[in-house]
Amino acid sequence: VMEEILKRDRNPNILKYAKSQVCSICSGQRLSFEALSVTINTYSIADLNKLSLRELKRQLQSLELTISENEVAQPILEAIFKRITQLEEFGLGYLQLNRNSNSLNGGELQGIRLARQVHSELRNVTFVFDEPSIGMHAAYNPAIIKALGKLVNNGNTVILVEHDAQCIRSADWIIEIGPKAGE
């Protein structure tokens, strides 16, 4: 983190004095001792963060809670399941929450952005997407098309700059611009 801050501040000379080391208190988990002390079925929050989203969902679904625990946990669990399901729609169920964002590839970042926008529940908004399918595996094109359709069905306008034929065919209107544009 320190190296990233220093690079951003454009002072590379100071990097020779910086040293990266794992925190002796949290062992690099970036959580306080108190947060790490709380467990759910023997899992700490750091342990849960290491699981894939798919496995996290399974573990949380298998929780056996008392009635009073369920009252507190249910709204939280529903929100977690909703977010995981949104990411799974774009084939991202294998991701782990503790993964650094700079280790994500373009398709993964694009899937996360799409999931966030599609499930934002905004209405009467114009969304402009520049090649949302780029970087994502072609197998997820139906999910992208379905997601964009949800935005339209929620009363939004979606403008798409796209080269993928399957996405183009799903459009209500096609405007082709450029040299030698089609009919």
PDB file of C-alpha atoms in Angstrom:
ATOM      1  CA  VAL A   1       0.000   0.000   0.000  1.00  0.00           C
ATOM      2  CA  MET A   2       2.823   2.385   0.915  1.00  0.00           C
ATOM      3  CA  GLU A   3       4.502   1.746  -2.421  1.00  0.00           C
ATOM      4  CA  GLU A   4       1.280   2.564  -4.294  1.00  0.00           C
ATOM      5  CA  ILE A   5       0.855   5.838  -2.377  1.00  0.00           C
ATOM      6  CA  LEU A   6       4.427   6.821  -3.044  1.00  0.00           C
ATOM      7  CA  LYS A   7       4.162   5.973  -6.747  1.00  0.00           C
ATOM      8  CA  ARG A   8       1.021   8.065  -7.010  1.00  0.00           C
ATOM      9  CA  ASP A   9       2.794  10.999  -5.356  1.00  0.00           C
ATOM     10  CA  ARG A  10       5.524  10.662  -8.008  1.00  0.00           C
ATOM     11  CA  ASN A  11       8.389  10.509  -5.554  1.00  0.00           C
ATOM     12  CA  PRO A  12      10.179   7.276  -6.492  1.00  0.00           C
ATOM     13  CA  ASN A  13      13.366   8.266  -4.643  1.00  0.00           C
ATOM     14  CA  ILE A  14      11.692   7.790  -1.287  1.00  0.00           C
ATOM     15  CA  LEU A  15      10.833   4.170  -2.186  1.00  0.00           C
ATOM     16  CA  LYS A  16      14.369   3.092  -1.314  1.00  0.00           C
ATOM     17  CA  TYR A  17      13.557   3.969   2.317  1.00  0.00           C
ATOM     18  CA  ALA A  18      10.213   2.147   2.356  1.00  0.00           C
ATOM     19  CA  LYS A  19       9.954  -1.403   3.596  1.00  0.00           C
ATOM     20  CA  SER A  20       7.012  -3.765   3.217  1.00  0.00           C
ATOM     21  CA  GLN A  21       6.349  -6.092   6.090  1.00  0.00           C
ATOM     22  CA  VAL A  22       3.466  -8.098   7.450  1.00  0.00           C
ATOM     23  CA  CYS A  23       1.702  -6.594  10.473  1.00  0.00           C
ATOM     24  CA  SER A  24       2.633  -8.519  13.624  1.00  0.00           C
ATOM     25  CA  ILE A  25      -0.803  -7.934  15.168  1.00  0.00           C
ATOM     26  CA  CYS A  26      -3.136  -9.063  12.362  1.00  0.00           C
ATOM     27  CA  SER A  27      -0.654 -11.165  10.346  1.00  0.00           C
ATOM     28  CA  GLY A  28      -1.491  -9.205   7.207  1.00  0.00           C
ATOM     29  CA  GLN A  29      -5.233  -9.795   7.467  1.00  0.00           C
ATOM     30  CA  ARG A  30      -5.919  -6.027   7.738  1.00  0.00           C
ATOM     31  CA  LEU A  31      -8.380  -6.451  10.583  1.00  0.00           C
ATOM     32  CA  SER A  32      -8.231  -5.564  14.269  1.00  0.00           C
ATOM     33  CA  PHE A  33      -7.720  -8.201  16.927  1.00  0.00           C
ATOM     34  CA  GLU A  34     -11.321  -7.668  18.064  1.00  0.00           C
ATOM     35  CA  ALA A  35     -12.712  -8.236  14.559  1.00  0.00           C
ATOM     36  CA  LEU A  36     -10.599 -11.360  14.128  1.00  0.00           C
ATOM     37  CA  SER A  37     -11.844 -12.679  17.504  1.00  0.00           C
ATOM     38  CA  VAL A  38     -15.435 -12.989  16.299  1.00  0.00           C
ATOM     39  CA  THR A  39     -16.152 -16.371  14.732  1.00  0.00           C
ATOM     40  CA  ILE A  40     -19.063 -17.925  12.867  1.00  0.00           C
ATOM     41  CA  ASN A  41     -18.976 -21.729  13.010  1.00  0.00           C
ATOM     42  CA  THR A  42     -15.232 -21.561  13.798  1.00  0.00           C
ATOM     43  CA  TYR A  43     -14.585 -19.173  10.866  1.00  0.00           C
ATOM     44  CA  SER A  44     -13.217 -15.692  11.510  1.00  0.00           C
ATOM     45  CA  ILE A  45     -14.064 -12.942   9.042  1.00  0.00           C
ATOM     46  CA  ALA A  46     -10.547 -13.372   7.619  1.00  0.00           C
ATOM     47  CA  ASP A  47     -11.213 -17.095   7.082  1.00  0.00           C
ATOM     48  CA  LEU A  48     -14.490 -16.305   5.310  1.00  0.00           C
ATOM     49  CA  ASN A  49     -12.710 -13.738   3.110  1.00  0.00           C
ATOM     50  CA  LYS A  50     -10.363 -16.480   1.864  1.00  0.00           C
ATOM     51  CA  LEU A  51     -13.253 -18.593   0.546  1.00  0.00           C
ATOM     52  CA  SER A  52     -14.546 -18.243  -2.993  1.00  0.00           C
ATOM     53  CA  LEU A  53     -17.873 -16.405  -3.202  1.00  0.00           C
ATOM     54  CA  ARG A  54     -19.543 -19.695  -4.117  1.00  0.00           C
ATOM     55  CA  GLU A  55     -18.074 -21.466  -1.078  1.00  0.00           C
ATOM     56  CA  LEU A  56     -18.842 -18.490   1.195  1.00  0.00           C
ATOM     57  CA  LYS A  57     -22.483 -18.651   0.118  1.00  0.00           C
ATOM     58  CA  ARG A  58     -22.578 -22.409   0.880  1.00  0.00           C
ATOM     59  CA  GLN A  59     -21.032 -21.925   4.311  1.00  0.00           C
ATOM     60  CA  LEU A  60     -23.422 -19.124   5.228  1.00  0.00           C
ATOM     61  CA  GLN A  61     -26.431 -21.098   3.953  1.00  0.00           C
ATOM     62  CA  SER A  62     -25.448 -24.006   6.205  1.00  0.00           C
ATOM     63  CA  LEU A  63     -25.431 -21.897   9.376  1.00  0.00           C
ATOM     64  CA  GLU A  64     -27.591 -23.240  12.147  1.00  0.00           C
ATOM     65  CA  LEU A  65     -28.876 -20.239  14.056  1.00  0.00           C
ATOM     66  CA  THR A  66     -31.162 -19.842  17.039  1.00  0.00           C
ATOM     67  CA  ILE A  67     -34.370 -17.870  16.530  1.00  0.00           C
ATOM     68  CA  SER A  68     -32.878 -14.714  18.052  1.00  0.00           C
ATOM     69  CA  GLU A  69     -29.630 -15.092  16.074  1.00  0.00           C
ATOM     70  CA  ASN A  70     -31.636 -15.602  12.900  1.00  0.00           C
ATOM     71  CA  GLU A  71     -33.603 -12.374  13.517  1.00  0.00           C
ATOM     72  CA  VAL A  72     -30.354 -10.426  13.606  1.00  0.00           C
ATOM     73  CA  ALA A  73     -28.548 -12.343  10.863  1.00  0.00           C
ATOM     74  CA  GLN A  74     -31.322 -12.755   8.286  1.00  0.00           C
ATOM     75  CA  PRO A  75     -31.258  -9.238   6.742  1.00  0.00           C
ATOM     76  CA  ILE A  76     -27.456  -9.315   6.644  1.00  0.00           C
ATOM     77  CA  LEU A  77     -27.358 -12.781   5.076  1.00  0.00           C
ATOM     78  CA  GLU A  78     -29.987 -11.817   2.491  1.00  0.00           C
ATOM     79  CA  ALA A  79     -27.877  -8.814   1.443  1.00  0.00           C
ATOM     80  CA  ILE A  80     -24.750 -10.997   1.204  1.00  0.00           C
ATOM     81  CA  PHE A  81     -26.556 -13.682  -0.820  1.00  0.00           C
ATOM     82  CA  LYS A  82     -27.973 -11.040  -3.145  1.00  0.00           C
ATOM     83  CA  ARG A  83     -24.531  -9.559  -3.856  1.00  0.00           C
ATOM     84  CA  ILE A  84     -22.924 -12.975  -4.358  1.00  0.00           C
ATOM     85  CA  THR A  85     -25.711 -14.038  -6.730  1.00  0.00           C
ATOM     86  CA  GLN A  86     -25.222 -10.820  -8.719  1.00  0.00           C
ATOM     87  CA  LEU A  87     -21.534 -11.613  -9.183  1.00  0.00           C
ATOM     88  CA  GLU A  88     -22.250 -15.267  -9.965  1.00  0.00           C
ATOM     89  CA  GLU A  89     -24.483 -14.111 -12.862  1.00  0.00           C
ATOM     90  CA  PHE A  90     -21.299 -12.860 -14.525  1.00  0.00           C
ATOM     91  CA  GLY A  91     -19.322 -16.016 -13.772  1.00  0.00           C
ATOM     92  CA  LEU A  92     -17.404 -14.503 -10.857  1.00  0.00           C
ATOM     93  CA  GLY A  93     -18.360 -17.005  -8.147  1.00  0.00           C
ATOM     94  CA  TYR A  94     -14.745 -18.194  -7.980  1.00  0.00           C
ATOM     95  CA  LEU A  95     -13.444 -14.819  -6.712  1.00  0.00           C
ATOM     96  CA  GLN A  96     -12.377 -14.346  -3.114  1.00  0.00           C
ATOM     97  CA  LEU A  97     -13.175 -11.214  -1.110  1.00  0.00           C
ATOM     98  CA  ASN A  98      -9.578 -10.909   0.100  1.00  0.00           C
ATOM     99  CA  ARG A  99      -8.199 -10.685  -3.423  1.00  0.00           C
ATOM    100  CA  ASN A 100      -6.381  -7.444  -4.245  1.00  0.00           C
ATOM    101  CA  SER A 101      -8.185  -5.379  -6.856  1.00  0.00           C
ATOM    102  CA  ASN A 102      -4.964  -4.916  -8.841  1.00  0.00           C
ATOM    103  CA  SER A 103      -4.851  -8.702  -9.370  1.00  0.00           C
ATOM    104  CA  LEU A 104      -8.215  -8.751 -11.179  1.00  0.00           C
ATOM    105  CA  ASN A 105      -8.163  -9.046 -14.954  1.00  0.00           C
ATOM    106  CA  GLY A 106     -10.170  -6.804 -17.282  1.00  0.00           C
ATOM    107  CA  GLY A 107     -13.050  -9.243 -17.622  1.00  0.00           C
ATOM    108  CA  GLU A 108     -13.373  -9.645 -13.855  1.00  0.00           C
ATOM    109  CA  LEU A 109     -13.373  -5.884 -13.330  1.00  0.00           C
ATOM    110  CA  GLN A 110     -15.915  -5.463 -16.113  1.00  0.00           C
ATOM    111  CA  GLY A 111     -18.174  -8.124 -14.555  1.00  0.00           C
ATOM    112  CA  ILE A 112     -17.997  -6.431 -11.155  1.00  0.00           C
ATOM    113  CA  ARG A 113     -18.823  -3.032 -12.694  1.00  0.00           C
ATOM    114  CA  LEU A 114     -21.730  -4.471 -14.673  1.00  0.00           C
ATOM    115  CA  ALA A 115     -23.138  -6.278 -11.629  1.00  0.00           C
ATOM    116  CA  ARG A 116     -22.962  -3.075  -9.594  1.00  0.00           C
ATOM    117  CA  GLN A 117     -24.722  -1.005 -12.267  1.00  0.00           C
ATOM    118  CA  VAL A 118     -27.346  -3.581 -13.163  1.00  0.00           C
ATOM    119  CA  HIS A 119     -28.358  -4.160  -9.574  1.00  0.00           C
ATOM    120  CA  SER A 120     -28.209  -0.518  -8.495  1.00  0.00           C
ATOM    121  CA  GLU A 121     -31.999  -0.303  -8.921  1.00  0.00           C
ATOM    122  CA  LEU A 122     -31.686   3.161 -10.454  1.00  0.00           C
ATOM    123  CA  ARG A 123     -34.617   4.342 -12.565  1.00  0.00           C
ATOM    124  CA  ASN A 124     -34.895   6.837 -15.440  1.00  0.00           C
ATOM    125  CA  VAL A 125     -31.133   6.916 -15.960  1.00  0.00           C
ATOM    126  CA  THR A 126     -29.211   6.790 -19.220  1.00  0.00           C
ATOM    127  CA  PHE A 127     -26.416   4.231 -19.024  1.00  0.00           C
ATOM    128  CA  VAL A 128     -23.632   4.326 -21.593  1.00  0.00           C
ATOM    129  CA  PHE A 129     -21.529   1.179 -21.798  1.00  0.00           C
ATOM    130  CA  ASP A 130     -18.400   1.009 -23.921  1.00  0.00           C
ATOM    131  CA  GLU A 131     -18.006  -2.631 -24.980  1.00  0.00           C
ATOM    132  CA  PRO A 132     -19.228  -4.345 -21.791  1.00  0.00           C
ATOM    133  CA  SER A 133     -18.424  -7.757 -23.271  1.00  0.00           C
ATOM    134  CA  ILE A 134     -14.745  -6.959 -23.795  1.00  0.00           C
ATOM    135  CA  GLY A 135     -12.453  -9.046 -21.617  1.00  0.00           C
ATOM    136  CA  MET A 136     -15.260 -11.370 -20.596  1.00  0.00           C
ATOM    137  CA  HIS A 137     -15.588 -14.913 -21.842  1.00  0.00           C
ATOM    138  CA  ALA A 138     -18.141 -15.263 -24.655  1.00  0.00           C
ATOM    139  CA  ALA A 139     -20.053 -17.760 -22.500  1.00  0.00           C
ATOM    140  CA  TYR A 140     -21.211 -14.824 -20.359  1.00  0.00           C
ATOM    141  CA  ASN A 141     -22.696 -12.830 -23.254  1.00  0.00           C
ATOM    142  CA  PRO A 142     -26.213 -14.098 -22.427  1.00  0.00           C
ATOM    143  CA  ALA A 143     -25.724 -12.855 -18.842  1.00  0.00           C
ATOM    144  CA  ILE A 144     -24.578  -9.461 -20.121  1.00  0.00           C
ATOM    145  CA  ILE A 145     -27.560  -9.230 -22.483  1.00  0.00           C
ATOM    146  CA  LYS A 146     -29.952 -10.254 -19.711  1.00  0.00           C
ATOM    147  CA  ALA A 147     -28.402  -7.720 -17.318  1.00  0.00           C
ATOM    148  CA  LEU A 148     -28.681  -4.894 -19.826  1.00  0.00           C
ATOM    149  CA  GLY A 149     -32.283  -5.938 -20.454  1.00  0.00           C
ATOM    150  CA  LYS A 150     -32.975  -5.595 -16.721  1.00  0.00           C
ATOM    151  CA  LEU A 151     -31.736  -2.013 -16.860  1.00  0.00           C
ATOM    152  CA  VAL A 152     -34.114  -1.263 -19.736  1.00  0.00           C
ATOM    153  CA  ASN A 153     -37.008  -3.041 -17.997  1.00  0.00           C
ATOM    154  CA  ASN A 154     -36.395  -0.826 -14.953  1.00  0.00           C
ATOM    155  CA  GLY A 155     -37.164   2.237 -17.070  1.00  0.00           C
ATOM    156  CA  ASN A 156     -33.619   3.165 -18.028  1.00  0.00           C
ATOM    157  CA  THR A 157     -32.082   3.957 -21.389  1.00  0.00           C
ATOM    158  CA  VAL A 158     -29.040   1.888 -22.328  1.00  0.00           C
ATOM    159  CA  ILE A 159     -26.630   3.070 -24.994  1.00  0.00           C
ATOM    160  CA  LEU A 160     -24.105   0.464 -25.930  1.00  0.00           C
ATOM    161  CA  VAL A 161     -20.929   0.773 -27.976  1.00  0.00           C
ATOM    162  CA  GLU A 162     -20.337  -2.840 -28.911  1.00  0.00           C
ATOM    163  CA  HIS A 163     -18.693  -5.044 -31.521  1.00  0.00           C
ATOM    164  CA  ASP A 164     -19.984  -8.418 -30.333  1.00  0.00           C
ATOM    165  CA  ALA A 165     -22.571  -9.696 -32.822  1.00  0.00           C
ATOM    166  CA  GLN A 166     -24.693 -11.441 -30.192  1.00  0.00           C
ATOM    167  CA  CYS A 167     -24.981  -8.241 -28.118  1.00  0.00           C
ATOM    168  CA  ILE A 168     -25.724  -6.178 -31.229  1.00  0.00           C
ATOM    169  CA  ARG A 169     -28.502  -8.561 -32.333  1.00  0.00           C
ATOM    170  CA  SER A 170     -30.181  -8.184 -28.937  1.00  0.00           C
ATOM    171  CA  ALA A 171     -30.532  -4.391 -29.290  1.00  0.00           C
ATOM    172  CA  ASP A 172     -33.859  -2.658 -29.876  1.00  0.00           C
ATOM    173  CA  TRP A 173     -32.169  -0.106 -32.139  1.00  0.00           C
ATOM    174  CA  ILE A 174     -28.859  -0.260 -33.970  1.00  0.00           C
ATOM    175  CA  ILE A 175     -27.013   2.812 -35.152  1.00  0.00           C
ATOM    176  CA  GLU A 176     -23.923   1.980 -37.169  1.00  0.00           C
ATOM    177  CA  ILE A 177     -21.436   4.802 -37.506  1.00  0.00           C
ATOM    178  CA  GLY A 178     -18.137   4.999 -39.284  1.00  0.00           C
ATOM    179  CA  PRO A 179     -16.495   4.435 -42.608  1.00  0.00           C
ATOM    180  CA  LYS A 180     -18.361   1.894 -44.723  1.00  0.00           C
ATOM    181  CA  ALA A 181     -21.170   1.585 -42.164  1.00  0.00           C
ATOM    182  CA  GLY A 182     -23.817  -1.018 -42.924  1.00  0.00           C
ATOM    183  CA  GLU A 183     -27.455  -0.477 -43.826  1.00  0.00           C
TER     184      GLU A 183
END
